[in-house]
CSV table of C-alpha atoms in Angstrom, one decimal:
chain,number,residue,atom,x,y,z
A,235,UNK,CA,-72.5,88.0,-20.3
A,236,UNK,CA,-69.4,89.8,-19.9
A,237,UNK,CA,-71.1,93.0,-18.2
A,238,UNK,CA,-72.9,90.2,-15.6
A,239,UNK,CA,-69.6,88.7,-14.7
A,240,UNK,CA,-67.8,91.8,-13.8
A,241,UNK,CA,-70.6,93.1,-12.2
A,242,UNK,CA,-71.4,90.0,-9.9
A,243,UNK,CA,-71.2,91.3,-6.5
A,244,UNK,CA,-70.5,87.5,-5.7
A,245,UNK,CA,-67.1,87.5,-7.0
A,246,UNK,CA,-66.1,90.6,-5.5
A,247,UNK,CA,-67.3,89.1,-1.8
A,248,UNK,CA,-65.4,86.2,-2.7
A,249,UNK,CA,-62.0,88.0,-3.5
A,250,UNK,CA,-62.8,90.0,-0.2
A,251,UNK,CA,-63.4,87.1,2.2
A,252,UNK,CA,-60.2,85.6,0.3
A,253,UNK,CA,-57.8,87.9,1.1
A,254,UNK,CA,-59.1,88.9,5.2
A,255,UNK,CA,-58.8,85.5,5.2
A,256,UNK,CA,-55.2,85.6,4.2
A,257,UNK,CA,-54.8,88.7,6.4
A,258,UNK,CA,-56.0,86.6,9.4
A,259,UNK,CA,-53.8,83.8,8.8
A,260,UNK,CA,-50.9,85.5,8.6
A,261,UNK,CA,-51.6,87.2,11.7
A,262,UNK,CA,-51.0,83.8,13.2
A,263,UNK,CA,-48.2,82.9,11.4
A,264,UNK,CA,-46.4,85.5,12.8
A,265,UNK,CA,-47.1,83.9,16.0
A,266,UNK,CA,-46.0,80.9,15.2
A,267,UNK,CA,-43.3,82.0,13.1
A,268,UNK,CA,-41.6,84.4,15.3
A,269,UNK,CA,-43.4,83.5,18.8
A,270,UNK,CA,-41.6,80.4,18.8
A,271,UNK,CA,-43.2,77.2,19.7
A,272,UNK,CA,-44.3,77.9,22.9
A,273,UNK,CA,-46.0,80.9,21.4
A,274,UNK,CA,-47.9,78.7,19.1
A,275,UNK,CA,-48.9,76.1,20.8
A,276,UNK,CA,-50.3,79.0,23.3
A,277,UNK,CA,-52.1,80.8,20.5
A,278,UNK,CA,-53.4,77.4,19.3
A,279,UNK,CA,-55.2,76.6,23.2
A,280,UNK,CA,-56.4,80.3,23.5
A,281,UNK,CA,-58.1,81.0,20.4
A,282,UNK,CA,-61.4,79.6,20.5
A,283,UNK,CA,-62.9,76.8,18.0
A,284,UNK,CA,-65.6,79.0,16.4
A,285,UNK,CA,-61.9,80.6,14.7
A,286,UNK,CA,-60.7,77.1,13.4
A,287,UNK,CA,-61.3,79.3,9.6
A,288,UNK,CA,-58.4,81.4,10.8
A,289,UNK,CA,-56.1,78.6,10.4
A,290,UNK,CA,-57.0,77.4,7.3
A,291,UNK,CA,-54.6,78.7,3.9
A,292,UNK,CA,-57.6,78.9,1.5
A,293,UNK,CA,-57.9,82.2,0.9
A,294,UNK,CA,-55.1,82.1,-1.6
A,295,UNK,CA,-57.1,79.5,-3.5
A,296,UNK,CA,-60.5,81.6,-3.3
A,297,UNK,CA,-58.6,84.1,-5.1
A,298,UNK,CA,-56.7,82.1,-7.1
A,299,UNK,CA,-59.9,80.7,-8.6
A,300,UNK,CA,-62.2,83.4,-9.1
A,301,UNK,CA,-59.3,85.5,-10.8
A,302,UNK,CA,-59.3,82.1,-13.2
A,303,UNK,CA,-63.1,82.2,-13.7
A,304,UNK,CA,-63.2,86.0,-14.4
A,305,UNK,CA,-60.3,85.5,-17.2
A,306,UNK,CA,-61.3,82.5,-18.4
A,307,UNK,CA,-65.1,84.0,-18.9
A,308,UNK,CA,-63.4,87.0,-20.8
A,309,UNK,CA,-61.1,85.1,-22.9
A,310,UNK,CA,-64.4,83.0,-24.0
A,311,UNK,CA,-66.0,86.1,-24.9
A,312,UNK,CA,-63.2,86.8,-27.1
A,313,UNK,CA,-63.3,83.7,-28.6
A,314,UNK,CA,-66.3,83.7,-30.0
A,315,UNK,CA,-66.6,87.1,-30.9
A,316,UNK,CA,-63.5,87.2,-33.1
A,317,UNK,CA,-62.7,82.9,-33.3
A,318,UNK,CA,-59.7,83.0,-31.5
A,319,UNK,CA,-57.8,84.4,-28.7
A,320,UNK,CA,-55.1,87.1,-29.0
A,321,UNK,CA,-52.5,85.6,-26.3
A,322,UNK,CA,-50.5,88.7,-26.6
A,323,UNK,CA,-52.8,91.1,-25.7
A,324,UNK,CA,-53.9,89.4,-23.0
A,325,UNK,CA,-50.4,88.9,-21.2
A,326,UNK,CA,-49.1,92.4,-22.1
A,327,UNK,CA,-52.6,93.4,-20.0
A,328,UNK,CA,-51.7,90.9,-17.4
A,329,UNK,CA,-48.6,92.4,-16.9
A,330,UNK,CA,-50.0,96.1,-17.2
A,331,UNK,CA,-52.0,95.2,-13.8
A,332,UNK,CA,-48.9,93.4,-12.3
A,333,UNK,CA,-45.4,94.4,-12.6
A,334,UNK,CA,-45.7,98.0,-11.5
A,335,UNK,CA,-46.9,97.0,-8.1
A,336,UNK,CA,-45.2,94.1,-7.7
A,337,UNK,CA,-42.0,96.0,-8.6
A,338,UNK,CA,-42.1,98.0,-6.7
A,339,UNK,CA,-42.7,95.2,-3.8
A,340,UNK,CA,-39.7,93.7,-5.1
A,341,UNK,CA,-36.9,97.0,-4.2
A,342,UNK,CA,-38.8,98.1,-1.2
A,343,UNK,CA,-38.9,94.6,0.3
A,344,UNK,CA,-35.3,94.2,-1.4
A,345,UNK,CA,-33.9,97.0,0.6
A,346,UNK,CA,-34.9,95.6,3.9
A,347,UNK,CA,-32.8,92.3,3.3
A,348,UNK,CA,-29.3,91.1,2.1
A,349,UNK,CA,-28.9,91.4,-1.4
A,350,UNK,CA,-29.0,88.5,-3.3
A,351,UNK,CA,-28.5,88.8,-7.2
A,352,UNK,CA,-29.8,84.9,-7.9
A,353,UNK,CA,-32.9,85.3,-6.1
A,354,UNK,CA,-33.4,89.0,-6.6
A,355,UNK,CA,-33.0,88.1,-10.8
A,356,UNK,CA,-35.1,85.0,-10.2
A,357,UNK,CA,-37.8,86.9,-8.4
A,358,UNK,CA,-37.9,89.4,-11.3
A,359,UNK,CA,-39.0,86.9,-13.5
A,360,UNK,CA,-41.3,85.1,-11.2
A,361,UNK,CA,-39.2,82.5,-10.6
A,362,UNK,CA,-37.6,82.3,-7.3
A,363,UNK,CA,-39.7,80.2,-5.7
A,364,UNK,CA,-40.3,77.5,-8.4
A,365,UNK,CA,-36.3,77.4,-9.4
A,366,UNK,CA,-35.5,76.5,-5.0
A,367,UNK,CA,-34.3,80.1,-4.2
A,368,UNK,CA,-37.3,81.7,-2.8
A,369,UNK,CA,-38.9,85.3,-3.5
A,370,UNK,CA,-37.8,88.1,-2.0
A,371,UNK,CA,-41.2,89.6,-1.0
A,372,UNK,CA,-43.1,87.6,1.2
A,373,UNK,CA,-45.6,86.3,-0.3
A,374,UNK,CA,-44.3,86.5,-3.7
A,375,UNK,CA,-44.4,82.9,-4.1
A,376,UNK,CA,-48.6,82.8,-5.1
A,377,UNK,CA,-47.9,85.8,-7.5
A,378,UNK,CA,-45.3,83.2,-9.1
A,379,UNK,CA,-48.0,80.9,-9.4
A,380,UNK,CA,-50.6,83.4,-10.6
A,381,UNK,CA,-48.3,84.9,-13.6
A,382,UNK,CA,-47.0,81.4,-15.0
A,383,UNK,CA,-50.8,80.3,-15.3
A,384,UNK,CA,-51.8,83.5,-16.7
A,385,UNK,CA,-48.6,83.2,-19.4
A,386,UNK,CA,-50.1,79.7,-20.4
A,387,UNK,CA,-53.8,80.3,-20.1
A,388,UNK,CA,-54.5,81.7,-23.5
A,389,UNK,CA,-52.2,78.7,-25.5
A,390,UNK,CA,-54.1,75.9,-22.7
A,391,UNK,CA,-57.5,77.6,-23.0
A,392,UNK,CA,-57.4,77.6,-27.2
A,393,UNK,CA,-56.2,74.0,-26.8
A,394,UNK,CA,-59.0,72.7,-25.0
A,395,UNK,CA,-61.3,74.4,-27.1
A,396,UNK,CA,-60.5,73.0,-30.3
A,397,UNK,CA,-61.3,69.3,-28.2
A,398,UNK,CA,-64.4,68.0,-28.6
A,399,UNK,CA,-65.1,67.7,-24.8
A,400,UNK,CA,-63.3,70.9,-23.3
A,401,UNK,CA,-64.6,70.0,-19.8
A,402,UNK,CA,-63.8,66.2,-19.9
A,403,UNK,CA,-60.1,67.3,-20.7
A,404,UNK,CA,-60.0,70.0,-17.9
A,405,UNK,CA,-61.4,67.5,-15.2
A,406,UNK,CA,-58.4,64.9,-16.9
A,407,UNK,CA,-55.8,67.6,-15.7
A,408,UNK,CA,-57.3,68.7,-12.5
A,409,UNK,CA,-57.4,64.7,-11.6
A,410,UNK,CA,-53.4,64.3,-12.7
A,411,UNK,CA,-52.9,67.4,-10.6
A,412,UNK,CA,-54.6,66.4,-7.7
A,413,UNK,CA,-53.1,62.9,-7.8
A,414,UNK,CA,-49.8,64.2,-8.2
A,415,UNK,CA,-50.1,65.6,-4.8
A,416,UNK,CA,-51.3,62.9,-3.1
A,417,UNK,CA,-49.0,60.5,-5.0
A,418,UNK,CA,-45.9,63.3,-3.7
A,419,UNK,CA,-47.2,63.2,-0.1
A,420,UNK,CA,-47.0,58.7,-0.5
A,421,UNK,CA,-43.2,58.6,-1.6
A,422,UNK,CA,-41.9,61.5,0.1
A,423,UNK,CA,-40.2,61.1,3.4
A,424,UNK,CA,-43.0,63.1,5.6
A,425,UNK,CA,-45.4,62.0,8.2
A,426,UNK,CA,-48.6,63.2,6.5
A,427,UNK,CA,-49.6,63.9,10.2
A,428,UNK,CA,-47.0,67.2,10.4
A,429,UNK,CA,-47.7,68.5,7.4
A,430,UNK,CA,-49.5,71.2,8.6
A,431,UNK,CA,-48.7,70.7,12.9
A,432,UNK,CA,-44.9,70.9,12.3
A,433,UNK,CA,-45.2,74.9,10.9
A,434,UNK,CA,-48.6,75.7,13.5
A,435,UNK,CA,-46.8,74.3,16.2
A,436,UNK,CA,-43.5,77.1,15.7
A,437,UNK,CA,-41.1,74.0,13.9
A,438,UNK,CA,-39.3,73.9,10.6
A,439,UNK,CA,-41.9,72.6,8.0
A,440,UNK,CA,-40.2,69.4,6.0
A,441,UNK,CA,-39.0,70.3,2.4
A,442,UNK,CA,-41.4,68.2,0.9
A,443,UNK,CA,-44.1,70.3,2.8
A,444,UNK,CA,-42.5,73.7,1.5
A,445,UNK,CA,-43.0,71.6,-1.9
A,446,UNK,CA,-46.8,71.0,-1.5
A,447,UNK,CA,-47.5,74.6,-0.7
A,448,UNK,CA,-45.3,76.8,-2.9
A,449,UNK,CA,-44.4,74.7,-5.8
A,450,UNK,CA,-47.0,75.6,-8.8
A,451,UNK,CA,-47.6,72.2,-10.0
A,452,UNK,CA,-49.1,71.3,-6.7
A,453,UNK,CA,-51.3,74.9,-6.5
A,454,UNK,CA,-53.0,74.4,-10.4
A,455,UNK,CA,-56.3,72.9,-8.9
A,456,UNK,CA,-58.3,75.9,-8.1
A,457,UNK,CA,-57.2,77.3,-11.8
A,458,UNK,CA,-58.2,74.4,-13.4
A,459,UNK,CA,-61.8,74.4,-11.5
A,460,UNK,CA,-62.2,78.2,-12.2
A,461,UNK,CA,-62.0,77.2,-16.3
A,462,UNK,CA,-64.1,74.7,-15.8
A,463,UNK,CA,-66.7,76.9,-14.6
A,464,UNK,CA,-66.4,79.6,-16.9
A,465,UNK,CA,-66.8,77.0,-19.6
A,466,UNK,CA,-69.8,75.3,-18.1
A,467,UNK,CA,-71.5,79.1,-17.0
A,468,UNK,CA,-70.7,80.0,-21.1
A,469,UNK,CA,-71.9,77.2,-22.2
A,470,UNK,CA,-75.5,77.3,-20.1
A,471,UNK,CA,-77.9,77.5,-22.7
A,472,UNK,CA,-80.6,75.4,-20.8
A,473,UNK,CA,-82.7,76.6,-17.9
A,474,UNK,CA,-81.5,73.4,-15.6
A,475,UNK,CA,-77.7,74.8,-16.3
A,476,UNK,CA,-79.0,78.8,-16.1
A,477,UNK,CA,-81.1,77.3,-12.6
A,478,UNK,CA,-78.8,75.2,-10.3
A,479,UNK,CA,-81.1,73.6,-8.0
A,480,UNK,CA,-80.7,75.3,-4.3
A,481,UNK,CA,-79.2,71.2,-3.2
A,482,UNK,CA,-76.0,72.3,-5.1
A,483,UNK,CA,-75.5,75.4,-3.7
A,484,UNK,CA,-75.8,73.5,-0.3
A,485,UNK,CA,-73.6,70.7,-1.1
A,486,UNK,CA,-70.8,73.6,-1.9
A,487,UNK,CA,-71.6,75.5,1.3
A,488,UNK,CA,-71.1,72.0,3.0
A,489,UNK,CA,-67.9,71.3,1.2
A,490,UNK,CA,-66.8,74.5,2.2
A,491,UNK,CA,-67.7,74.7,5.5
A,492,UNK,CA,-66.1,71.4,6.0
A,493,UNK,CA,-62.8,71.8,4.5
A,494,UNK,CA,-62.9,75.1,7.1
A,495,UNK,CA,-63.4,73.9,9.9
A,496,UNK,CA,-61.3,70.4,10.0
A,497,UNK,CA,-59.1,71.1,12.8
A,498,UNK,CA,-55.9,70.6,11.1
A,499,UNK,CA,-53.9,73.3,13.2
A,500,UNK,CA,-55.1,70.7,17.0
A,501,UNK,CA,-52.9,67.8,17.6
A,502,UNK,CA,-54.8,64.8,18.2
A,503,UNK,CA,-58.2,66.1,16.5
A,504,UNK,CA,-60.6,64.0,15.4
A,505,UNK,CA,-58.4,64.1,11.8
A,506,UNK,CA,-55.2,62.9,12.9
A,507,UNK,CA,-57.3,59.4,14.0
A,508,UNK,CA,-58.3,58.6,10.2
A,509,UNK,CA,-56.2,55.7,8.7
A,510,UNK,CA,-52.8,56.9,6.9
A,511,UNK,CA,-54.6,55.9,3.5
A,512,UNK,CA,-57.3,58.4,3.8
A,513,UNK,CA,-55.0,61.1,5.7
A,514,UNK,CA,-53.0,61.3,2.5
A,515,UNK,CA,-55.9,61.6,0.0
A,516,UNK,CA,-57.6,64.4,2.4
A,517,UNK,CA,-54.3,66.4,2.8
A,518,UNK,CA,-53.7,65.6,-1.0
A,519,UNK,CA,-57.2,66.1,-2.3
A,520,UNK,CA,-58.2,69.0,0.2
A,521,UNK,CA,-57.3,72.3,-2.3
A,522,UNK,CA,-59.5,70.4,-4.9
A,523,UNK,CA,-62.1,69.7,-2.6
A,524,UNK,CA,-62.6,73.5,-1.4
A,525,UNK,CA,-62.1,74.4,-5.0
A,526,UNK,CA,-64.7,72.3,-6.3
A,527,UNK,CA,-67.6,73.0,-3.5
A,528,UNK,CA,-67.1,76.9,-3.7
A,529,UNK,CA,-67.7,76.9,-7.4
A,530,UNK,CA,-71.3,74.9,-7.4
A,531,UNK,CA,-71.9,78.4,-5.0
A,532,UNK,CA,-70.3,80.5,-7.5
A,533,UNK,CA,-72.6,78.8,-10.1
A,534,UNK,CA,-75.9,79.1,-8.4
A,535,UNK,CA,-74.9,82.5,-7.2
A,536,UNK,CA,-74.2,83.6,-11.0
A,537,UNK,CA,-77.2,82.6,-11.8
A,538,UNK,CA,-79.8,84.4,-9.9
A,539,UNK,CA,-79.9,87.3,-7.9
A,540,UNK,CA,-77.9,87.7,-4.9
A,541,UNK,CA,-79.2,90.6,-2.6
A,542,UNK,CA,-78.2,89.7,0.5
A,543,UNK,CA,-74.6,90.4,-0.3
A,544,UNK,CA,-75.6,94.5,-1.8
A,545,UNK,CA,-75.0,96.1,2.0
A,546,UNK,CA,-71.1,95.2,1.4
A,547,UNK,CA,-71.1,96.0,-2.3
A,548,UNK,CA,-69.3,99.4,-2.3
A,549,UNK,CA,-66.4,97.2,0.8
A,550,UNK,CA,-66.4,94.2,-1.5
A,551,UNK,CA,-65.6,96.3,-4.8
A,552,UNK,CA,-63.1,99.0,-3.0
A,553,UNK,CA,-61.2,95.5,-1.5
A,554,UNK,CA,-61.3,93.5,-4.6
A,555,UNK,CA,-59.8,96.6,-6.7
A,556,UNK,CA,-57.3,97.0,-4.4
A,557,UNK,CA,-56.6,93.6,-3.8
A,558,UNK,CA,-52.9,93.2,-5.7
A,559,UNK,CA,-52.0,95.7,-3.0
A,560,UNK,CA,-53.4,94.6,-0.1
A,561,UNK,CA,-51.8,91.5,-0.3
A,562,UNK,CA,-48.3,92.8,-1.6
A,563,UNK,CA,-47.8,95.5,1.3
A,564,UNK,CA,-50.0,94.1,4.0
A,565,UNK,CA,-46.9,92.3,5.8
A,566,UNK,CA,-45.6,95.8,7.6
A,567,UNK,CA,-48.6,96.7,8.3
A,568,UNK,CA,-49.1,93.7,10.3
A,569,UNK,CA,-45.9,93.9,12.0
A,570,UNK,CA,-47.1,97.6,12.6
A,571,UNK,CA,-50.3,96.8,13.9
A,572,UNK,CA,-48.8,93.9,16.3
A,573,UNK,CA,-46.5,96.4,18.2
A,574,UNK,CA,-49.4,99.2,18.1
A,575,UNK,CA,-51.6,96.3,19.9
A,576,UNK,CA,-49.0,94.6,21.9
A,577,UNK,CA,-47.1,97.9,22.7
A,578,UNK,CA,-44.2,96.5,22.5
A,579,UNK,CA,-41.4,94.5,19.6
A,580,UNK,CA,-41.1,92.2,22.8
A,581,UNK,CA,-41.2,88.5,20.7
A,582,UNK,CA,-42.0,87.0,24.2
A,583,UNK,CA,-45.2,88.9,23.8
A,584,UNK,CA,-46.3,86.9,21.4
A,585,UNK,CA,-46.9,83.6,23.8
A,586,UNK,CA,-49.3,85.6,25.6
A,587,UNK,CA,-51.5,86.8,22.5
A,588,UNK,CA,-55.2,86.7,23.0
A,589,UNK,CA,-58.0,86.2,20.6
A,590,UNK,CA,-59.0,89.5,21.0
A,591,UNK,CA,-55.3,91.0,20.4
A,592,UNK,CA,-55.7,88.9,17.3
A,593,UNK,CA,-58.9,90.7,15.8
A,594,UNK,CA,-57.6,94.4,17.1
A,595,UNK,CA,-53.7,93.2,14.9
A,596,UNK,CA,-56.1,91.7,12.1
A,597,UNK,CA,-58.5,94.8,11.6
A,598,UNK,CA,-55.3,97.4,12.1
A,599,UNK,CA,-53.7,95.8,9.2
A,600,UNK,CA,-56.9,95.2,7.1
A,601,UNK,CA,-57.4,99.2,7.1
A,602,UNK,CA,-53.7,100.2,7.2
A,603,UNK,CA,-53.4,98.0,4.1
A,604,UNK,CA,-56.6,98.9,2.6
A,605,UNK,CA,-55.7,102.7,2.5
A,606,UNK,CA,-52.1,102.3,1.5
A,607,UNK,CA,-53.3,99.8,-1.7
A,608,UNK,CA,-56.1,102.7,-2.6
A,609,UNK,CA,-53.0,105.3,-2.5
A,610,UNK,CA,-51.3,102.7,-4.9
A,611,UNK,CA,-54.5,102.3,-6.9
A,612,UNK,CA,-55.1,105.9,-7.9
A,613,UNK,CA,-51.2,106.9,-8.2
A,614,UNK,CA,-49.1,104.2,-9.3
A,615,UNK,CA,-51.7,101.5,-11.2
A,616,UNK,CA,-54.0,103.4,-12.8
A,617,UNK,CA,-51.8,105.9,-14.3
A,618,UNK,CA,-49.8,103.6,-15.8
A,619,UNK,CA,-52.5,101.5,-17.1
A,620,UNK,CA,-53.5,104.2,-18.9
A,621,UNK,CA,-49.7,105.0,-20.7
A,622,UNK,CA,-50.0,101.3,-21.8
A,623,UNK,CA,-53.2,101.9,-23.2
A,624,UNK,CA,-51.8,105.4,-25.1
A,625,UNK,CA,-48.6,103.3,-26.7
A,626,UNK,CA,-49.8,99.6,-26.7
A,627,UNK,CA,-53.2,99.3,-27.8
A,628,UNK,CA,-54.7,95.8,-26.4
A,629,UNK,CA,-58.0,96.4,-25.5
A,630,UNK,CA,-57.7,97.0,-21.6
């Protein structure tokens, strides 16, 4: 089982749509970041509705999940082959395929800002978002998220394990998680309305928004779904469970396609009319939602054959490989690409952005990125993967 998993082409597209996905977004949150309002609200009226996606921050939790489904399916293996699950082997190869990129993220992106020796120390020790002080790279916060679930996985995965009903525990926690959010979004002091309009529109995003986006509590759902995957695709051992029907596959791709294309980025769409109630449980829920429908197509994609997706096999694996450096270093490139487009560091250029500069900034950064992280690949990861494997062996 373990050679099929690594070998599915459909996680690989996944991870690859996940992070041009993030790529894209963050093309237009530099509009609305550093465009100003007017900028954004521009950008918002130009682009046209078939790109509602592009606004849309699930490409995070694409990733974040099938990275928790791939592990999760490998620690099984473990399991059963030796009865338990060495947790130190498995976080010293975590951090083997970590730190040395996002190190060196950490002094290059250092050097570009004031110093700070609280947040540069927290950020070290994946911790400066969660503890209030923010990372110093960019996007540093998800990679916080991503290491403290991979430091508890081993200890959470052999707990639930040893319970008699693994996947009636993990759907107790995914259910405390998700209402935790939408219980956070009833008592905080936010319109549920701005959560998302306040930062697409140019303005400060509320605390308690900042909260719901960054702080890892509120980002464990797409984990918890990716275990709860693994667990069911291990445990298939009937021909119903090996065989999804095809209605389950189109339920996810309905889920999905939904949670993409509600126009959360227009004022005064159609989802800014529901009642308050079910506002908060959507906006609450949503990460869960997405989580949930993209797994039924992981499932029934895991279990047969997917050909469609073998034209973009040799893309899909280069991206996924690369895909700790793609997102650590894409940010320069963007800001690269967007004066190679725009000709100019002009920020008044930016409310004037069309769709098309979009796409020309988007693919610039997706190569520029690409290249760079394959640079990083062959001369800074897998060399020192290697030296861990010489002096620390852990199975890699």
């Amino acid at each position: 089982m373990v050679k099929k998993i690594e070998r599915a082409q459909i996680l690989d597209l996944l991870r690859t749509l996940g992070i041009l996905q993030i790529l894209l977004f963050h093309v237009l949150f530099g509009v609305f970041s550093y465009g100003g309002s007017s900028g954004a609200i521009a950008l918002i009226a130009t682009l046209p509705n078939w790109m509602a996606f592009a606004w849309q921050p699930f490409g995070v939790d694409t990733i974040f999940l099938v990275s928790s489904f791939l592990l999760t399916s490998m620690l099984l293996v473990e399991h059963a082959r030796l009865g338990k699950i060495d947790a130190r082997s498995f976080i010293l190869r975590r951090l083997s395929r970590i730190l040395p990129l996002y190190y060196l993220a950490l002094v290059l992106f250092q050097l570009a800002v004031p110093f700070d020796l609280v947040q540069f120390s927290l950020s070290a020790v994946f911790l400066g978002t969660t503890m209030g002080v923010g990372n110093v790279i960019p996007v540093g916060w998800s990679m916080e998220v991503m290491m403290i679930f991979f430091l508890l996985l081993p200890t959470f995965l052999s707990f639930i394990l040893k319970c008699k009903r693994p996947l009636l525990v993990l759907g107790s926690a995914l259910l405390v998680t998700t209402g935790s959010r939408v219980i956070y979004l009833i008592i905080s002091e936010i319109s549920v309305g701005r959560v998302f309009l306040d930062t697409y529109q140019g303005l400060p995003a509320s605390s308690a928004a900042k909260n719901l986006y960054y702080y890892p509590w509120f980002r464990l759902p797409p984990f918890l779904v990716g275990m709860g995957l693994a667990i069911l695709f291990n445990k298939a051992s009937n021909s119903y469970l090996k065989r999804p029907s095809r209605g389950l596959s189109l339920i996810g791709l309905l889920v999905v396609f939904i949670c993409l294309y509600t126009p959360v980025h227009v004022e005064g769409a159609w989802v800014y009319q529901l009642p308050e109630l079910l506002l908060v449980v959507y906006f609450g829920s949503t990460i869960t939602i997405f989580s949930l429908g993209l797994s039924l197509i992981m499932w029934s994609s895991l279990s047969s054959s997917v050909r469609w997706i073998r034209p973009f096999e040799k893309i899909c694996a280069t991206i996924s490989k690369c895909i700790f450096g793609i997102y650590l270093f894409h940010m320069p490139f963007l800001v690269l690409a967007a004066i190679i487009v725009l000709r100019s560091t002009d920020k008044a250029q930016l409310a004037t952005i069309s769709a098309a500069q979009v796409w020309m900034i988007f693919a610039l950064t997706a190569a520029f990125s690409t290249l760079f992280a394959r640079f990083l690949l062959r001369y800074i990861e897998l060399p020192i993967i290697k030296w861990f494997r010489r002096y620390f062996p852990v199975g890699l």
